[in-house]
Short mmCIF file of C-alpha atoms and ligand atoms in Angstrom, two decimals:
data_model
loop_
_atom_site.label_atom_id
_atom_site.label_comp_id
_atom_site.label_asym_id
_atom_site.label_seq_id
_atom_site.Cartn_x
_atom_site.Cartn_y
_atom_site.Cartn_z
CA MET A 1 76.40 96.17 79.46
CA VAL A 2 78.65 93.66 77.76
CA ILE A 3 82.14 93.62 79.15
CA SER A 4 84.57 91.65 77.08
CA VAL A 5 87.89 92.99 78.29
CA LYS A 6 88.83 91.30 81.54
CA SER A 7 92.05 93.12 82.21
CA VAL A 8 92.87 96.48 80.75
CA THR A 9 95.79 98.72 81.44
CA ILE A 10 94.43 102.10 82.40
CA SER A 11 97.70 103.72 81.40
CA GLN A 12 96.88 102.57 77.85
CA THR A 13 93.37 103.93 77.94
CA HIS A 14 94.53 107.22 79.33
CA TYR A 15 97.74 107.71 77.46
CA GLY A 16 97.24 105.81 74.24
CA LYS A 17 95.28 107.17 71.31
CA VAL A 18 91.70 106.04 71.40
CA SER A 19 89.86 105.97 68.10
CA LYS A 20 86.25 107.14 68.01
CA GLY A 21 85.05 103.65 67.13
CA SER A 22 86.45 102.19 70.33
CA ARG A 23 85.00 104.83 72.64
CA MET A 24 82.22 102.82 74.16
CA SER A 25 84.33 99.75 74.70
CA ASP A 26 87.01 102.01 76.17
CA LEU A 27 84.57 103.42 78.73
CA SER A 28 83.29 99.92 79.47
CA SER A 29 86.77 98.61 80.09
CA VAL A 30 87.64 101.58 82.31
CA ILE A 31 84.49 100.88 84.33
CA ASP A 32 85.42 97.20 84.46
CA SER A 33 88.89 98.10 85.76
CA LEU A 34 87.33 100.47 88.31
CA VAL A 35 85.13 97.64 89.59
CA THR A 36 88.19 95.39 89.82
CA ALA A 37 90.04 98.15 91.70
CA ASN A 38 87.13 98.37 94.17
CA ARG A 39 87.18 94.62 94.74
CA ILE A 40 90.95 94.56 95.22
CA VAL A 41 91.06 97.32 97.84
CA ALA A 42 88.22 95.55 99.67
CA HIS A 43 89.85 92.13 99.48
CA GLU A 44 93.21 93.46 100.70
CA ASN A 45 91.51 95.24 103.62
CA VAL A 46 92.60 98.65 102.39
CA CYS A 47 88.90 99.56 102.50
CA ASP A 48 86.24 98.07 104.75
CA ALA A 49 82.63 99.24 104.56
CA TYR A 50 84.06 102.68 103.85
CA GLY A 51 86.56 104.12 101.43
CA HIS A 52 86.25 104.60 97.68
CA VAL A 53 88.10 104.48 94.36
CA SER A 54 87.62 106.78 91.38
CA VAL A 55 89.08 107.20 87.91
CA ARG A 56 89.10 110.23 85.64
CA HIS A 57 86.68 109.88 82.74
CA PRO A 58 88.61 108.54 79.71
CA ASP A 59 86.87 110.94 77.28
CA ASN A 60 86.32 114.01 79.46
CA PRO A 61 89.04 115.20 81.84
CA ASN A 62 86.48 117.40 83.62
CA ARG A 63 84.57 114.40 84.89
CA TYR A 64 85.35 111.35 86.96
CA LEU A 65 83.79 107.93 87.55
CA LEU A 66 82.95 106.75 91.06
CA ALA A 67 80.37 104.39 92.54
CA TRP A 68 77.33 105.60 94.44
CA SER A 69 77.64 105.20 98.22
CA ARG A 70 78.29 101.46 98.23
CA SER A 71 81.05 99.48 99.95
CA PRO A 72 83.91 98.69 97.52
CA GLU A 73 83.48 94.93 97.96
CA LEU A 74 79.94 95.15 96.57
CA VAL A 75 80.50 97.54 93.66
CA GLU A 76 79.22 96.36 90.26
CA PRO A 77 79.59 98.10 86.85
CA GLU A 78 76.04 99.48 87.07
CA ASP A 79 76.91 101.20 90.38
CA ILE A 80 79.45 103.46 88.70
CA LEU A 81 78.24 107.05 88.22
CA GLU A 82 79.72 110.02 86.41
CA TYR A 83 80.50 113.27 88.26
CA GLU A 84 81.56 116.80 87.47
CA LEU A 85 84.77 117.81 89.27
CA ASP A 86 82.70 119.77 91.82
CA GLY A 87 80.96 116.53 92.80
CA THR A 88 77.70 117.09 90.93
CA PRO A 89 76.44 113.76 89.58
CA ILE A 90 75.44 113.67 85.89
CA ASP A 91 72.68 111.20 86.81
CA ALA A 92 72.48 110.08 90.45
CA LYS A 93 69.85 107.46 89.51
CA GLY A 94 68.18 108.20 92.85
CA ARG A 95 71.15 106.86 94.76
CA THR A 96 72.83 108.13 97.91
CA LEU A 97 76.29 109.46 97.06
CA TYR A 98 79.59 109.27 98.92
CA MET A 99 79.81 112.32 101.17
CA GLU A 100 83.56 112.63 100.60
CA ARG A 101 83.57 112.93 96.81
CA PRO A 102 85.24 116.39 97.12
CA ILE A 103 88.43 114.44 97.85
CA HIS A 104 88.34 113.08 94.30
CA GLY A 105 87.14 116.18 92.46
CA ALA A 106 89.55 118.55 94.18
CA ILE A 107 92.54 116.33 93.38
CA TYR A 108 91.53 115.94 89.70
CA GLU A 109 91.04 119.69 89.54
CA THR A 110 94.44 120.44 91.08
CA ARG A 111 96.47 117.68 89.45
CA PRO A 112 96.07 117.17 85.68
CA ASP A 113 98.59 114.30 85.93
CA VAL A 114 96.29 112.34 88.25
CA ASN A 115 93.88 109.85 86.68
CA ALA A 116 92.85 107.77 89.70
CA VAL A 117 92.29 108.30 93.43
CA VAL A 118 91.75 105.95 96.39
CA HIS A 119 90.52 107.18 99.75
CA ASN A 120 90.66 104.71 102.64
CA HIS A 121 90.85 104.24 106.40
CA ALA A 122 93.33 101.33 106.46
CA TYR A 123 93.77 100.46 110.14
CA ALA A 124 97.54 100.04 109.88
CA VAL A 125 97.93 103.53 108.42
CA VAL A 126 95.78 105.49 110.88
CA PRO A 127 98.29 105.36 113.81
CA PHE A 128 100.72 107.34 111.67
CA THR A 129 98.11 110.06 111.21
CA ILE A 130 98.03 110.70 114.97
CA SER A 131 101.68 110.11 115.85
CA GLU A 132 104.84 112.12 115.27
CA THR A 133 106.58 109.03 113.88
CA PRO A 134 106.74 109.58 110.12
CA LEU A 135 105.38 107.01 107.72
CA LYS A 136 108.22 106.55 105.22
CA PRO A 137 109.28 103.61 103.06
CA VAL A 138 111.08 100.84 104.95
CA MET A 139 110.58 98.09 102.37
CA HIS A 140 111.61 97.98 98.71
CA VAL A 141 108.12 97.42 97.24
CA ALA A 142 106.86 100.42 99.21
CA ALA A 143 109.27 102.93 97.67
CA ARG A 144 106.37 104.02 95.47
CA ILE A 145 104.62 105.69 98.45
CA GLY A 146 107.19 108.49 98.28
CA ASP A 147 109.83 109.85 100.61
CA GLU A 148 107.77 112.47 102.44
CA ILE A 149 104.13 111.76 103.19
CA PRO A 150 102.39 114.85 104.53
CA VAL A 151 99.74 114.68 107.24
CA TRP A 152 96.68 116.85 106.70
CA ASP A 153 94.78 117.90 109.81
CA ILE A 154 91.28 119.13 109.05
CA ALA A 155 91.22 121.04 112.34
CA ASP A 156 94.07 123.30 111.21
CA LYS A 157 91.81 125.23 108.88
CA PHE A 158 88.29 124.07 109.63
CA GLY A 159 88.26 123.99 113.42
CA GLU A 160 87.74 121.35 116.05
CA GLU A 161 84.06 120.66 115.45
CA THR A 162 84.02 119.04 112.00
CA THR A 163 82.93 115.42 111.45
CA LEU A 164 86.47 114.91 110.05
CA LEU A 165 84.84 114.08 106.71
CA VAL A 166 85.97 116.01 103.63
CA SER A 167 82.49 117.11 102.66
CA THR A 168 83.11 120.44 100.90
CA MET A 169 85.21 121.41 97.89
CA GLU A 170 87.01 123.94 100.09
CA GLN A 171 88.12 121.12 102.36
CA GLY A 172 88.98 118.94 99.35
CA ARG A 173 91.14 121.68 97.86
CA ASP A 174 92.93 122.17 101.17
CA LEU A 175 93.63 118.43 101.28
CA ALA A 176 94.84 118.53 97.65
CA ALA A 177 97.17 121.41 98.52
CA THR A 178 98.73 119.32 101.30
CA LEU A 179 99.07 116.34 98.94
CA GLY A 180 101.09 118.65 96.70
CA ASP A 181 102.72 116.75 93.85
CA GLY A 182 103.02 113.53 95.84
CA LYS A 183 101.08 110.27 95.74
CA CYS A 184 99.93 109.96 99.35
CA VAL A 185 98.50 112.21 102.02
CA LEU A 186 97.61 111.05 105.52
CA MET A 187 94.53 112.49 107.19
CA ARG A 188 94.68 112.99 110.95
CA GLY A 189 92.40 110.67 112.90
CA HIS A 190 90.79 109.50 109.69
CA GLY A 191 92.82 107.69 107.02
CA CYS A 192 94.62 108.55 103.83
CA THR A 193 94.23 109.43 100.18
CA VAL A 194 96.33 108.10 97.32
CA ALA A 195 96.55 109.76 93.90
CA GLY A 196 98.23 108.39 90.80
CA TYR A 197 98.40 108.18 87.03
CA GLY A 198 96.16 105.13 86.77
CA LEU A 199 94.15 102.55 88.67
CA GLU A 200 96.98 100.04 88.98
CA ASP A 201 99.17 102.80 90.36
CA VAL A 202 96.74 103.89 93.10
CA VAL A 203 95.69 100.36 93.98
CA LEU A 204 99.27 99.13 94.40
CA THR A 205 100.30 102.29 96.24
CA SER A 206 97.35 101.92 98.64
CA ILE A 207 98.20 98.28 99.30
CA TYR A 208 101.89 98.95 99.89
CA LEU A 209 101.20 102.04 101.99
CA GLN A 210 99.28 99.71 104.29
CA VAL A 211 101.91 96.95 104.13
CA ASN A 212 104.69 99.44 104.84
CA ALA A 213 102.77 100.91 107.79
CA GLN A 214 102.35 97.44 109.27
CA ILE A 215 106.01 96.53 108.80
CA LEU A 216 107.23 99.84 110.18
CA MET A 217 104.98 99.43 113.21
CA ASP A 218 106.34 95.91 113.78
CA GLY A 219 109.90 97.21 113.41
CA LEU A 220 109.25 99.97 115.94
CA LYS A 221 107.85 97.41 118.38
CA LEU A 222 111.12 95.47 118.25
CA GLY A 223 112.78 98.51 119.84
CA GLY A 224 115.89 100.43 118.90
CA GLU A 225 116.17 102.49 115.75
CA VAL A 226 114.49 101.46 112.55
CA LYS A 227 116.21 101.89 109.20
CA TYR A 228 114.19 103.66 106.53
CA LEU A 229 115.06 103.22 102.85
CA HIS A 230 117.81 105.56 101.69
CA GLN A 231 116.80 108.43 99.44
CA GLY A 232 118.78 106.95 96.54
CA GLU A 233 116.98 103.63 96.98
CA ILE A 234 113.60 105.32 96.87
CA ASP A 235 114.60 107.36 93.82
CA ALA A 236 115.92 104.27 92.04
CA ARG A 237 112.52 102.57 92.33
CA ARG A 238 110.34 105.56 91.60
CA GLY A 239 109.23 107.22 88.39
CA ARG A 240 106.83 105.63 86.03
CA GLU A 241 109.27 103.14 84.57
CA GLY A 242 110.56 101.82 87.88
CA GLU A 243 107.10 101.61 89.39
CA GLN A 244 105.59 99.78 86.45
CA VAL A 245 107.98 96.86 86.70
CA GLY A 246 105.78 93.89 87.60
CA PHE A 247 102.60 95.99 87.23
CA SER A 248 100.64 93.49 85.18
CA ARG A 249 101.83 90.61 87.34
CA ALA A 250 100.62 92.37 90.49
CA TRP A 251 97.33 93.44 88.89
CA GLU A 252 96.61 89.90 87.72
CA TYR A 253 97.51 88.49 91.14
CA PHE A 254 95.43 90.93 93.15
CA SER A 255 92.51 90.69 90.68
CA ARG A 256 92.45 86.92 90.93
CA ARG A 257 92.57 87.03 94.73
CA ALA A 258 89.65 89.43 94.62
CA GLY A 259 87.68 86.98 92.46
CA ARG A 260 87.89 88.97 89.24
MN1 LIG B 301 86.89 108.89 104.90
#
């Protein structure tokens, strides 16, 4: 596969008009961006050996693109497979698949506005999945994570003997219901899932969810009360326009750091 476009804005490929002639190159550049997204989340320690990134198929909203069960740091364009929303691969190429692909399919099914999903176990985030202290924005660049981040507990509906992995569509849909119309959902004793309108959106949100968790934890360790961002401050920085300020700068920066 020849990939000529080094940096493509997913919001363009998903929201702009794509002529028939550019279809193949469009799919190639989406796959290229998905590989870059994988490398970034690995490089920034959002994902380690585990975790995954997907994007809705640019030509078919009932499918999504996701690697086979490979660590994000190692994902190459040829590792990207196509899936139905229920997690069925179009061609598994004999590969082992991520067990937790229902996370992706259920969110795409529930949220037509979502075009990309990251699932990860970022170590800084996990404490907030098991504590009563809420994970809320405390730093300006993290306003994008949203004002209320729900915590989904798999045991609430599926009992105390699961592996904690979201391995069925029923579990995925329950997670998607808890995500609601937000960007982030924490998963008790497990990690988190981030949904957004494009790859840049979910990658930056995942990074700053982790950064914000670390800073909040450090602030809590200093003792006394911490100050969260005010609602008006969060609102002022949210919405597509506010969030996209500096998008290409951040994408270029994180891509370069990740060796792309
Ligand atoms: Mn997981």
